[in-house]
Amino acid sequence: SLDLYELLPLVGGDCTITKLSEAESFQRYMKLLDAVQRWVAGGASGVAPALASVPFLVPLDISRVPWTEPQAQKKLNIFLKCMSKSYMDGGWSSIFEDRGVARARWLFSFAEPLQASYAFGSQLGNISEAMQEHQSGSGDRAVVMLGTQAL
């Protein structure tokens, strides 16, 4: 998953103005997602035909969002919007394009530390707000995963 602590500050004011696309870790992330999606998208003739009808889960670790930064929520909203828009629509990826099969969905993960001060509810609220902000007409959906350290 992307390290949003390092990358979110690189998000600009809209999809066309950003330093994020120049970051090596973002480029590797996008190449990996594209390769996996192409591998699965082969359908009946592909390597994984059983996966062609299953939604593609796009991993994103929300626990690494720098919430103390003044523009964190706004930049997360822009990031999700731009990742969800195709290149043709001025976005950053083709991952969420409708291909006539199961649509891609975000897989938001939260790594909950053992400290009692961790605000999972607040982070879940922030990501829900971001999803509502950029929701497309087809109804974007997400899977949420929460993990914690073993005792």
CSV table of C-alpha atoms in Angstrom, one decimal:
chain,number,residue,atom,x,y,z
A,1,SER,CA,0.0,0.0,0.0
A,2,LEU,CA,1.0,3.6,-0.4
A,3,ASP,CA,2.6,5.5,2.4
A,4,LEU,CA,0.2,8.4,2.6
A,5,TYR,CA,2.2,10.1,5.4
A,6,GLU,CA,4.9,10.8,2.8
A,7,LEU,CA,2.8,11.1,-0.3
A,8,LEU,CA,-0.4,13.0,0.7
A,9,PRO,CA,1.5,16.3,1.1
A,10,LEU,CA,2.4,16.0,-2.6
A,11,VAL,CA,-1.2,16.1,-3.7
A,12,GLY,CA,-2.0,19.4,-5.4
A,13,GLY,CA,-5.3,21.3,-5.6
A,14,ASP,CA,-6.8,19.2,-8.3
A,15,CYS,CA,-6.0,16.2,-10.5
A,16,THR,CA,-3.9,18.1,-13.0
A,17,ILE,CA,-1.6,19.8,-10.6
A,18,THR,CA,0.4,17.4,-8.5
A,19,LYS,CA,3.9,16.2,-7.6
A,20,LEU,CA,2.5,12.8,-6.6
A,21,SER,CA,2.8,11.3,-10.0
A,22,GLU,CA,6.6,12.0,-9.9
A,23,ALA,CA,7.1,10.1,-6.7
A,24,GLU,CA,8.8,6.7,-7.3
A,25,SER,CA,6.7,4.9,-4.7
A,26,PHE,CA,3.5,6.1,-6.4
A,27,GLN,CA,4.8,5.0,-9.8
A,28,ARG,CA,5.6,1.5,-8.4
A,29,TYR,CA,2.2,1.2,-6.7
A,30,MET,CA,0.4,2.1,-10.0
A,31,LYS,CA,2.5,-0.3,-12.0
A,32,LEU,CA,1.8,-3.1,-9.6
A,33,LEU,CA,-1.9,-2.5,-9.5
A,34,ASP,CA,-2.0,-2.3,-13.3
A,35,ALA,CA,-0.1,-5.5,-13.7
A,36,VAL,CA,-2.3,-7.4,-11.3
A,37,GLN,CA,-5.4,-6.0,-13.0
A,38,ARG,CA,-4.2,-7.0,-16.4
A,39,TRP,CA,-3.3,-10.5,-15.1
A,40,VAL,CA,-6.9,-11.0,-13.8
A,41,ALA,CA,-8.7,-9.1,-16.7
A,42,GLY,CA,-7.7,-11.8,-19.2
A,43,GLY,CA,-11.2,-13.3,-18.4
A,44,ALA,CA,-11.7,-16.9,-19.6
A,45,SER,CA,-8.5,-16.8,-21.5
A,46,GLY,CA,-6.5,-15.2,-18.6
A,47,VAL,CA,-4.5,-16.8,-15.9
A,48,ALA,CA,-7.2,-16.3,-13.3
A,49,PRO,CA,-10.6,-16.5,-14.9
A,50,ALA,CA,-12.4,-17.1,-11.6
A,51,LEU,CA,-11.2,-13.7,-10.4
A,52,ALA,CA,-12.6,-11.8,-13.4
A,53,SER,CA,-16.1,-11.5,-11.8
A,54,VAL,CA,-14.7,-10.5,-8.3
A,55,PRO,CA,-14.3,-6.8,-7.5
A,56,PHE,CA,-10.6,-5.8,-7.6
A,57,LEU,CA,-9.6,-4.4,-4.2
A,58,VAL,CA,-7.3,-1.4,-4.3
A,59,PRO,CA,-5.3,-1.3,-1.0
A,60,LEU,CA,-4.8,2.0,0.8
A,61,ASP,CA,-3.5,2.2,4.4
A,62,ILE,CA,-5.5,5.0,6.0
A,63,SER,CA,-3.7,4.9,9.3
A,64,ARG,CA,-0.7,6.5,7.6
A,65,VAL,CA,-2.7,9.7,6.7
A,66,PRO,CA,-1.0,12.7,8.4
A,67,TRP,CA,-4.3,13.9,10.1
A,68,THR,CA,-2.4,16.7,12.0
A,69,GLU,CA,-1.6,18.4,8.7
A,70,PRO,CA,-3.9,21.3,8.0
A,71,GLN,CA,-5.1,20.1,4.5
A,72,ALA,CA,-5.1,16.4,5.2
A,73,GLN,CA,-8.8,15.8,4.7
A,74,LYS,CA,-8.9,18.0,1.6
A,75,LYS,CA,-5.9,16.2,0.0
A,76,LEU,CA,-7.3,12.8,0.8
A,77,ASN,CA,-10.6,13.8,-0.9
A,78,ILE,CA,-8.6,15.0,-4.0
A,79,PHE,CA,-6.5,11.8,-3.9
A,80,LEU,CA,-9.5,9.5,-3.9
A,81,LYS,CA,-11.3,11.5,-6.5
A,82,CYS,CA,-8.3,11.6,-8.9
A,83,MET,CA,-7.5,7.9,-8.4
A,84,SER,CA,-11.2,7.1,-9.1
A,85,LYS,CA,-11.2,9.0,-12.4
A,86,SER,CA,-9.9,7.6,-15.6
A,87,TYR,CA,-7.1,9.2,-17.6
A,88,MET,CA,-9.6,10.3,-20.2
A,89,ASP,CA,-11.6,12.1,-17.5
A,90,GLY,CA,-8.5,13.9,-16.2
A,91,GLY,CA,-7.8,11.4,-13.4
A,92,TRP,CA,-4.7,9.3,-12.5
A,93,SER,CA,-5.7,5.7,-13.3
A,94,SER,CA,-7.8,3.3,-15.1
A,95,ILE,CA,-8.3,1.1,-12.1
A,96,PHE,CA,-11.9,2.1,-11.4
A,97,GLU,CA,-13.0,2.2,-15.1
A,98,ASP,CA,-16.2,0.2,-15.7
A,99,ARG,CA,-15.1,-2.8,-17.8
A,100,GLY,CA,-18.4,-4.6,-17.8
A,101,VAL,CA,-17.3,-6.9,-14.9
A,102,ALA,CA,-17.1,-6.3,-11.2
A,103,ARG,CA,-16.0,-2.8,-10.4
A,104,ALA,CA,-12.9,-2.1,-8.4
A,105,ARG,CA,-13.3,-1.1,-4.8
A,106,TRP,CA,-11.1,0.5,-2.2
A,107,LEU,CA,-9.6,-1.7,0.5
A,108,PHE,CA,-9.0,0.8,3.3
A,109,SER,CA,-6.9,-0.6,6.1
A,110,PHE,CA,-6.3,0.8,9.5
A,111,ALA,CA,-3.5,-0.5,11.7
A,112,GLU,CA,-4.6,0.2,15.3
A,113,PRO,CA,-1.8,0.6,17.7
A,114,LEU,CA,-2.2,-0.6,21.3
A,115,GLN,CA,-2.3,3.0,22.7
A,116,ALA,CA,-5.8,3.9,23.9
A,117,SER,CA,-5.5,7.4,22.3
A,118,TYR,CA,-5.9,6.0,18.7
A,119,ALA,CA,-8.9,7.6,17.1
A,120,PHE,CA,-10.2,4.8,14.8
A,121,GLY,CA,-13.7,6.2,14.8
A,122,SER,CA,-12.5,9.6,13.7
A,123,GLN,CA,-10.4,8.1,10.9
A,124,LEU,CA,-13.3,6.0,9.7
A,125,GLY,CA,-15.5,9.2,9.8
A,126,ASN,CA,-12.8,11.0,7.7
A,127,ILE,CA,-12.6,8.3,5.1
A,128,SER,CA,-16.5,8.1,4.9
A,129,GLU,CA,-16.6,11.8,4.3
A,130,ALA,CA,-14.0,11.5,1.6
A,131,MET,CA,-15.9,8.7,-0.1
A,132,GLN,CA,-19.1,10.8,-0.1
A,133,GLU,CA,-17.3,13.8,-1.5
A,134,HIS,CA,-16.1,12.0,-4.7
A,135,GLN,CA,-18.8,9.3,-5.1
A,136,SER,CA,-19.6,8.7,-8.7
A,137,GLY,CA,-23.0,8.0,-10.1
A,138,SER,CA,-22.3,4.3,-10.1
A,139,GLY,CA,-21.9,4.2,-6.3
A,140,ASP,CA,-18.3,3.8,-5.2
A,141,ARG,CA,-17.9,1.2,-2.5
A,142,ALA,CA,-15.1,0.2,-0.1
A,143,VAL,CA,-14.0,-2.6,2.1
A,144,VAL,CA,-12.7,-1.6,5.5
A,145,MET,CA,-10.1,-3.7,7.4
A,146,LEU,CA,-8.9,-3.0,10.9
A,147,GLY,CA,-5.9,-4.7,12.5
A,148,THR,CA,-4.1,-4.4,15.7
A,149,GLN,CA,-0.9,-5.8,17.2
A,150,ALA,CA,-1.1,-9.1,19.0
A,151,LEU,CA,-0.6,-9.0,22.7
